[in-house]
Coordinates of C-alpha atoms in Angstrom, one line a residue:
X25 CA 64.8 4.5 3.6
X26 CA 63.2 6.0 0.6
X27 CA 59.4 6.3 0.7
X28 CA 57.6 3.7 -1.4
X29 CA 55.5 5.5 -4.0
X30 CA 52.0 4.2 -4.4
X31 CA 51.0 3.4 -8.0
X32 CA 48.3 5.7 -9.3
X33 CA 45.0 4.3 -10.7
X34 CA 45.1 3.8 -14.5
X35 CA 43.5 6.7 -16.4
X36 CA 40.0 5.9 -17.4
X37 CA 39.3 3.5 -14.6
X38 CA 37.4 4.0 -11.3
X39 CA 37.2 2.7 -7.8
X40 CA 33.8 2.3 -6.2
X41 CA 33.0 1.8 -2.5
X42 CA 29.5 1.2 -1.2
X43 CA 27.9 2.0 2.1
X44 CA 27.7 5.8 2.0
X45 CA 25.0 8.1 0.7
X46 CA 27.4 9.7 -1.8
X47 CA 28.7 6.3 -3.0
X48 CA 28.3 5.8 -6.8
X49 CA 28.6 2.1 -6.1
X50 CA 25.1 2.1 -4.5
X51 CA 23.6 3.5 -7.7
X52 CA 25.6 1.1 -9.8
X53 CA 24.5 -1.9 -7.8
X54 CA 20.9 -0.6 -7.9
X55 CA 21.0 -0.6 -11.8
X56 CA 22.4 -4.1 -11.9
X57 CA 19.9 -5.5 -9.4
X58 CA 17.0 -3.9 -11.2
X59 CA 18.2 -5.3 -14.6
X60 CA 18.5 -8.8 -13.1
X61 CA 15.0 -8.6 -11.7
X62 CA 13.5 -7.3 -15.0
X63 CA 15.3 -9.7 -17.3
X64 CA 13.8 -12.6 -15.3
X65 CA 10.3 -11.3 -15.9
X66 CA 11.0 -11.8 -19.6
X67 CA 12.6 -15.2 -19.4
X68 CA 16.2 -14.1 -20.2
X69 CA 18.8 -16.5 -18.9
X70 CA 22.1 -15.2 -17.5
X71 CA 25.1 -15.9 -19.8
X72 CA 28.8 -15.6 -19.1
X73 CA 31.5 -15.2 -21.8
X74 CA 35.2 -14.6 -21.4
X75 CA 36.6 -11.1 -20.8
X76 CA 39.1 -11.7 -23.6
X77 CA 38.7 -13.4 -27.0
X78 CA 40.8 -14.0 -30.1
X79 CA 41.2 -10.7 -31.8
X80 CA 39.5 -12.1 -34.9
X81 CA 36.2 -12.3 -33.0
X82 CA 36.0 -8.5 -32.7
X83 CA 37.7 -7.6 -36.0
X84 CA 35.1 -9.6 -37.9
X85 CA 32.1 -8.4 -35.8
X86 CA 33.0 -4.7 -35.6
X87 CA 34.8 -4.3 -39.0
X88 CA 38.5 -4.0 -39.5
X89 CA 38.1 -0.3 -40.6
X90 CA 36.1 0.9 -37.7
X91 CA 37.6 3.2 -35.0
X92 CA 36.9 0.6 -32.3
X93 CA 39.1 -2.0 -34.1
X94 CA 41.7 0.4 -35.5
X95 CA 42.2 2.7 -32.5
X96 CA 40.3 1.7 -29.3
X97 CA 40.8 -2.1 -28.7
X98 CA 43.1 -3.4 -26.0
X99 CA 45.0 -6.0 -28.1
X100 CA 48.1 -7.9 -27.2
X101 CA 50.0 -11.0 -28.1
X102 CA 50.0 -13.6 -25.4
X103 CA 52.9 -15.9 -24.5
X104 CA 51.7 -18.4 -27.1
X105 CA 51.9 -15.9 -29.8
X106 CA 48.1 -15.5 -30.2
X107 CA 46.5 -12.1 -30.7
X108 CA 44.1 -11.5 -27.8
X109 CA 41.7 -8.6 -27.2
X110 CA 39.9 -7.5 -24.1
X111 CA 36.3 -7.4 -25.0
X112 CA 35.0 -4.0 -26.2
X113 CA 31.4 -5.2 -26.3
X114 CA 29.3 -8.3 -25.5
X115 CA 27.5 -9.3 -28.7
X116 CA 30.5 -10.7 -30.6
X117 CA 31.6 -13.0 -27.7
X118 CA 28.0 -14.2 -27.2
X119 CA 27.7 -14.8 -31.0
X120 CA 31.0 -16.7 -31.0
X121 CA 29.8 -18.9 -28.1
X122 CA 26.5 -19.5 -29.9
X123 CA 28.5 -21.2 -32.7
X124 CA 31.3 -22.9 -30.8
X125 CA 29.3 -24.2 -27.9
X126 CA 26.4 -25.6 -29.9
X127 CA 23.8 -23.3 -28.5
X128 CA 21.9 -23.5 -31.7
X129 CA 19.9 -26.3 -30.1
X130 CA 18.4 -23.8 -27.7
X131 CA 17.2 -21.3 -30.3
X132 CA 15.5 -19.0 -30.0
X133 CA 17.9 -18.2 -27.3
X134 CA 17.1 -15.3 -24.9
X135 CA 20.2 -14.3 -22.9
X136 CA 21.4 -11.4 -20.8
X137 CA 24.6 -10.4 -19.0
X138 CA 26.5 -7.5 -17.5
X139 CA 30.1 -6.8 -16.7
X140 CA 33.2 -4.8 -17.6
X141 CA 34.3 -3.9 -21.1
X142 CA 37.4 -2.1 -22.4
X143 CA 38.1 0.6 -24.9
X144 CA 41.0 2.9 -25.2
X145 CA 39.3 6.2 -25.7
X146 CA 39.4 9.7 -24.2
X147 CA 37.8 9.5 -20.8
X148 CA 34.9 11.9 -20.2
X149 CA 31.7 12.2 -18.2
X150 CA 30.0 8.8 -18.1
X151 CA 32.7 7.2 -20.3
X152 CA 35.7 5.2 -19.1
X153 CA 38.4 2.9 -20.5
X154 CA 37.1 0.1 -18.3
X155 CA 33.4 0.6 -18.3
X156 CA 30.4 -1.6 -17.6
X157 CA 27.3 -2.6 -19.6
X158 CA 24.0 -4.4 -19.4
X159 CA 23.3 -6.6 -22.4
X160 CA 20.3 -8.5 -23.7
X161 CA 20.1 -10.6 -26.9
X162 CA 17.6 -12.8 -28.7
X163 CA 19.4 -15.2 -31.1
X164 CA 17.6 -17.4 -33.6
X165 CA 14.3 -15.4 -33.9
X166 CA 13.6 -13.7 -37.2
X167 CA 10.2 -12.5 -36.2
X168 CA 9.5 -8.8 -35.4
X169 CA 8.0 -9.9 -32.1
X170 CA 11.6 -10.5 -30.8
X171 CA 12.4 -6.8 -31.5
X172 CA 9.3 -5.8 -29.7
X173 CA 10.0 -7.9 -26.7
X174 CA 13.5 -6.5 -26.3
X175 CA 12.3 -2.9 -26.7
X176 CA 9.4 -3.4 -24.2
X177 CA 11.9 -4.9 -21.7
X178 CA 14.2 -2.0 -22.1
X179 CA 11.4 0.4 -21.6
X180 CA 10.3 -1.4 -18.4
X181 CA 13.9 -1.3 -17.1
X182 CA 14.1 2.4 -17.5
X183 CA 10.7 2.9 -15.9
X184 CA 11.6 0.7 -12.9
X185 CA 14.9 2.6 -12.5
X186 CA 12.8 5.8 -12.4
X187 CA 14.6 7.5 -15.3
X188 CA 12.1 7.2 -18.1
X189 CA 11.1 10.8 -17.7
X190 CA 13.0 12.8 -20.3
X191 CA 14.2 9.6 -22.1
X192 CA 12.9 9.0 -25.7
X193 CA 12.9 5.8 -27.7
X194 CA 14.1 6.7 -31.2
X195 CA 13.6 4.1 -33.9
X196 CA 14.5 3.5 -37.5
X197 CA 14.6 0.6 -40.0
X198 CA 17.6 -0.4 -42.1
X199 CA 15.5 -2.7 -44.2
X200 CA 16.5 -6.1 -45.5
X201 CA 19.6 -6.8 -47.5
X202 CA 18.0 -5.6 -50.8
X203 CA 16.6 -2.4 -49.3
X204 CA 19.9 -1.6 -47.6
X205 CA 22.0 -2.2 -50.8
X206 CA 19.7 0.0 -52.9
X207 CA 19.7 2.8 -50.2
X208 CA 23.5 2.6 -49.9
X209 CA 24.0 3.1 -53.6
X210 CA 21.7 6.1 -53.5
X211 CA 23.6 7.6 -50.6
X212 CA 27.0 7.1 -52.3
X213 CA 25.6 8.9 -55.4
X214 CA 24.3 11.8 -53.2
X215 CA 27.5 12.2 -51.2
X216 CA 29.7 11.9 -54.3
X217 CA 27.8 14.8 -55.8
X218 CA 28.6 16.9 -52.7
X219 CA 32.1 15.5 -51.9
X220 CA 33.6 19.0 -51.7
X221 CA 31.2 20.0 -48.9
X222 CA 32.0 17.0 -46.7
X223 CA 34.5 16.9 -43.8
X224 CA 37.7 14.9 -44.2
X225 CA 36.4 12.1 -42.0
X226 CA 33.2 11.8 -44.1
X227 CA 35.1 11.7 -47.4
X228 CA 37.1 8.9 -45.8
X229 CA 33.8 7.1 -44.9
X230 CA 32.3 7.6 -48.3
X231 CA 33.5 4.3 -49.8
X232 CA 33.9 2.1 -46.7
X233 CA 31.0 3.2 -44.5
X234 CA 28.8 5.8 -46.2
X235 CA 25.8 5.3 -43.8
X236 CA 27.8 6.8 -40.9
X237 CA 27.9 10.1 -42.7
X238 CA 24.2 10.4 -41.9
X239 CA 24.9 10.7 -38.1
X240 CA 28.0 12.8 -38.4
X241 CA 28.4 15.4 -35.6
X242 CA 30.6 17.6 -37.8
X243 CA 28.6 20.8 -38.6
X244 CA 30.2 20.8 -42.1
X245 CA 28.4 17.5 -42.9
X246 CA 24.9 18.4 -41.6
X247 CA 23.5 20.2 -44.7
X248 CA 24.6 17.3 -47.0
X249 CA 23.5 14.6 -44.6
X250 CA 20.1 16.3 -43.9
X251 CA 19.3 16.4 -47.6
X252 CA 20.3 12.8 -48.3
X253 CA 17.5 10.4 -49.3
X254 CA 15.7 8.4 -46.5
X255 CA 15.5 4.6 -46.7
X256 CA 11.7 4.6 -47.0
X257 CA 11.9 5.0 -50.8
X258 CA 14.0 1.9 -51.1
X259 CA 12.2 -0.5 -48.7
X260 CA 11.0 -3.8 -50.1
X261 CA 7.4 -4.7 -49.2
X262 CA 8.8 -7.3 -46.8
X263 CA 11.0 -4.8 -45.0
X264 CA 8.2 -2.3 -44.8
X265 CA 5.9 -4.9 -43.3
X266 CA 8.5 -5.9 -40.7
X267 CA 8.9 -2.3 -39.5
X268 CA 5.2 -1.8 -39.3
X269 CA 4.8 -4.9 -37.1
X270 CA 7.5 -3.6 -34.8
X271 CA 5.9 -0.2 -34.4
X272 CA 2.4 -1.7 -34.0
X273 CA 3.7 -4.1 -31.3
X274 CA 5.2 -1.1 -29.4
X275 CA 1.9 0.7 -29.7
X276 CA 0.1 -2.3 -28.3
X277 CA 2.5 -2.5 -25.4
X278 CA 2.1 1.2 -24.6
X279 CA 5.7 2.1 -25.4
X280 CA 6.1 5.5 -26.8
X281 CA 8.6 6.0 -29.7
X282 CA 9.7 8.5 -32.3
X283 CA 11.0 7.9 -35.8
X284 CA 14.6 9.0 -36.5
X285 CA 15.3 8.4 -40.2
X286 CA 18.9 9.3 -39.6
X287 CA 19.6 6.6 -37.0
X288 CA 21.9 4.1 -38.7
X289 CA 24.3 1.2 -38.1
X290 CA 27.3 1.3 -40.4
X291 CA 28.1 -2.4 -40.6
X292 CA 26.5 -4.5 -43.4
X293 CA 25.3 -7.3 -41.1
X294 CA 22.7 -5.0 -39.4
X295 CA 19.2 -5.4 -40.7
X296 CA 15.7 -4.0 -40.0
X297 CA 15.3 -2.4 -36.6
X298 CA 17.8 0.1 -35.1
X299 CA 17.0 2.0 -31.9
X300 CA 18.3 4.2 -29.2
X301 CA 16.9 5.5 -25.9
X302 CA 18.2 9.1 -25.7
X303 CA 18.2 11.9 -23.1
X304 CA 19.5 15.4 -22.9
X305 CA 20.4 15.0 -19.2
X306 CA 23.9 13.6 -20.0
X307 CA 25.2 16.3 -22.3
X308 CA 26.8 15.1 -25.5
X309 CA 26.7 11.4 -24.4
X310 CA 22.9 11.3 -24.7
X311 CA 22.3 7.6 -25.6
X312 CA 21.6 5.5 -22.5
X313 CA 20.6 2.3 -24.3
X314 CA 20.9 1.2 -27.9
X315 CA 20.8 -1.7 -30.2
X316 CA 19.3 -3.3 -33.3
X317 CA 18.9 -6.4 -35.4
X318 CA 22.1 -8.0 -36.6
X319 CA 20.9 -10.9 -38.8
X320 CA 24.3 -11.3 -40.6
X321 CA 26.8 -11.3 -37.7
X322 CA 26.8 -15.0 -36.9
X323 CA 27.3 -15.8 -40.5
X324 CA 30.3 -13.3 -40.6
X325 CA 31.8 -15.3 -37.7
X326 CA 31.6 -18.6 -39.7
X327 CA 28.3 -19.8 -38.4
X328 CA 25.1 -20.5 -40.2
X329 CA 22.8 -17.7 -41.3
X330 CA 21.1 -16.8 -38.0
X331 CA 18.7 -13.9 -37.2
X332 CA 19.4 -12.0 -34.0
X333 CA 18.6 -8.8 -32.2
X334 CA 20.0 -7.2 -29.0
X335 CA 20.7 -4.1 -27.0
X336 CA 23.3 -2.8 -24.6
X337 CA 23.2 0.0 -22.0
X338 CA 26.1 1.7 -20.1
X339 CA 25.7 1.0 -16.3
X340 CA 27.7 4.1 -15.4
X341 CA 25.4 6.3 -17.6
X342 CA 22.2 4.8 -16.1
X343 CA 23.7 5.2 -12.6
X344 CA 24.3 8.9 -13.2
X345 CA 20.5 9.3 -13.9
X346 CA 19.0 7.3 -11.0
X347 CA 18.2 8.7 -7.6
X348 CA 20.4 7.5 -4.8
X349 CA 18.9 4.3 -3.3
X350 CA 18.4 3.9 0.4
X351 CA 21.5 2.7 2.1
X352 CA 21.2 -0.7 3.7
X353 CA 21.8 -0.5 7.4
X354 CA 22.1 -3.3 10.1
X355 CA 18.9 -4.5 11.7
X356 CA 20.7 -5.2 14.9
X357 CA 24.2 -4.6 16.3
X358 CA 25.3 -7.2 18.9
X359 CA 27.4 -5.7 21.7
X360 CA 29.1 -7.9 24.4
X361 CA 29.2 -6.0 27.7
X362 CA 32.5 -7.6 28.6
X363 CA 35.4 -9.2 26.7
X364 CA 34.7 -12.7 28.1
X365 CA 31.3 -12.6 26.4
X366 CA 32.9 -12.2 22.9
X367 CA 32.3 -15.7 21.8
X368 CA 28.7 -15.7 23.0
X369 CA 28.2 -12.5 21.0
X370 CA 29.6 -14.2 17.9
X371 CA 27.3 -17.2 18.5
X372 CA 24.2 -15.0 18.8
X373 CA 25.2 -12.9 15.7
X374 CA 25.6 -16.1 13.6
X375 CA 22.2 -17.4 14.7
X376 CA 20.5 -14.2 13.7
X377 CA 22.3 -14.0 10.4
X378 CA 21.3 -17.5 9.5
X379 CA 17.7 -16.4 9.9
X380 CA 18.1 -13.6 7.4
X381 CA 18.7 -10.6 9.6
X382 CA 21.3 -8.0 8.9
X383 CA 23.7 -8.1 11.9
X384 CA 26.7 -6.0 12.8
X385 CA 29.3 -7.0 15.4
X386 CA 32.5 -4.9 16.0
X387 CA 35.9 -6.6 16.0
X388 CA 37.3 -4.6 18.9
X389 CA 36.6 -1.9 21.5
X390 CA 34.8 -1.8 24.8
X391 CA 31.0 -1.7 25.0
X392 CA 30.8 2.1 24.9
X393 CA 33.0 2.3 21.8
X394 CA 31.0 -0.4 20.1
X395 CA 27.7 1.4 20.8
X396 CA 29.2 4.5 19.2
X397 CA 30.0 2.5 16.1
X398 CA 26.5 1.0 16.0
X399 CA 25.0 4.5 16.1
X400 CA 27.3 5.6 13.3
X401 CA 26.3 2.6 11.1
X402 CA 22.6 3.5 11.5
X403 CA 21.8 0.2 13.2
X404 CA 18.1 0.0 14.0
X405 CA 18.7 -1.7 17.4
X406 CA 21.4 -2.8 19.8
X407 CA 21.4 -6.2 21.4
X408 CA 23.5 -6.4 24.6
X409 CA 25.0 -9.7 25.6
X410 CA 24.7 -9.5 29.4
X411 CA 25.2 -13.0 30.7
X412 CA 26.8 -16.0 29.1
X413 CA 26.3 -18.6 31.8
X414 CA 25.4 -21.7 29.8
X415 CA 24.2 -23.6 32.9
X416 CA 21.1 -21.5 33.1
X417 CA 17.9 -22.2 31.2
X418 CA 17.9 -18.8 29.6
X419 CA 20.3 -16.1 28.4
X420 CA 19.4 -12.6 29.5
X421 CA 19.8 -10.1 26.6
X422 CA 19.0 -6.5 26.6
X423 CA 17.5 -4.9 23.5
X424 CA 17.3 -1.1 23.2
X425 CA 15.4 0.1 20.2
X426 CA 16.1 3.5 18.6
X427 CA 12.4 3.5 17.5
X428 CA 9.9 2.6 20.2
X429 CA 7.3 1.7 17.5
X430 CA 9.7 -1.0 16.2
X431 CA 10.9 -2.3 19.6
X432 CA 8.2 -5.0 20.2
X433 CA 8.4 -6.2 16.6
X434 CA 12.2 -6.5 16.7
X435 CA 12.2 -8.2 20.1
X436 CA 9.8 -10.9 18.8
X437 CA 11.9 -11.3 15.7
X438 CA 15.1 -11.8 17.6
X439 CA 13.5 -14.3 20.0
X440 CA 12.2 -16.3 17.1
X441 CA 15.6 -16.4 15.5
X442 CA 17.7 -17.4 18.5
X443 CA 18.2 -21.0 19.7
X444 CA 15.6 -22.1 22.3
X445 CA 17.8 -21.4 25.4
X446 CA 17.7 -17.7 24.6
X447 CA 14.3 -17.0 25.9
X448 CA 14.6 -13.8 27.9
X449 CA 15.0 -10.2 26.6
X450 CA 14.6 -7.1 28.6
X451 CA 14.1 -3.7 27.1
X452 CA 13.9 0.0 27.9
X453 CA 13.6 -0.6 31.7
X454 CA 17.1 -2.0 31.9
X455 CA 19.2 0.6 33.8
X456 CA 22.6 -0.9 32.9
X457 CA 21.8 -0.8 29.2
X458 CA 20.5 2.8 29.5
X459 CA 23.7 3.8 31.3
X460 CA 25.8 2.3 28.4
X461 CA 23.6 4.1 25.8
X462 CA 23.9 7.4 27.7
X463 CA 20.1 7.4 28.5
X464 CA 20.4 7.2 32.3
X465 CA 18.5 10.0 34.2

């Protein structure tokens, strides 16, 4: 019989297993748990949106001519003939839901989510074809205070993850619509005057997305991009005042920031604040969290003119920066001394778990083998089931602690958690338990 070949994992995906000190999953879970805790401090409600949407949702939000839409989206025709796309980002789906589900009634709406996203791009360090992001949005708030709150929340998240050292918040303004239009015209004139010095990609961007030339990584573009005019000369008074309120709010909250006049967003619906938290600890992929104000997006999707601001952060990239968290180990491992005590051991384990204790119980093996497994798991204590005679007033259990300082505390905790008939526990003086543990003299 021919050997069955196991299918290989798809390129750009990853499998994660928790429970070991080397496990990336532990870091990943730590990032998600910290995000959930921090977003609650700021009153952000959890939101869920579909993993796939009508392709039009992303084509309109990301722009038909962008690389994400033209090269990177996982798009397919379903059996009903509709064009469907796996979500490459969260904001478009949340914005679509804001319109179609009538969430305008809750504005200003503060929502947060996390989960998998999909882009067909070249896998590299910290970047996958199925990747995961944290996402936070405030929809329906035109005030600069919304931008400040999101940035302060992001700063606190990075601090609580312990990765703020070496991470810098860079900030820019894209102005209001009038400011942006005037600046865009000035940039086109500047780049047209130096067309011959630009890379092929930047010449292609010149008419459809000239702002992206400013952050081009091609060394041929840098002299022309660096000499291009900044937006400051084209800001309206209203736009300048908005940016001043954002920066003064950050100062008041004690959040450090730096101005980056070359930080842009190419799509026309972006307004005012654009920001990135960057680090040099991830090589070329230096942005760990980024976002901005997108006051025109919901209108682009057919909804009413609605101000909004948000950010996203790659969970994998954040997890690469955090220290390995402490691995969770069982409080107690329950070991039946004989096979006929198996059901009693299950009953005891269930009672302890219902009282919030982390309990391990092996599925097979004699007592000696189960003790070896308990030691390997890092269990803090072993609870021996020694007598299951239900006609007696008490059940004699033997608890052997690995740490004498914790023994009394654990004994009392176990007694409080068990049903009333379990009222006797013996400890280090139990010779039979010592013999099983290999502690006999």
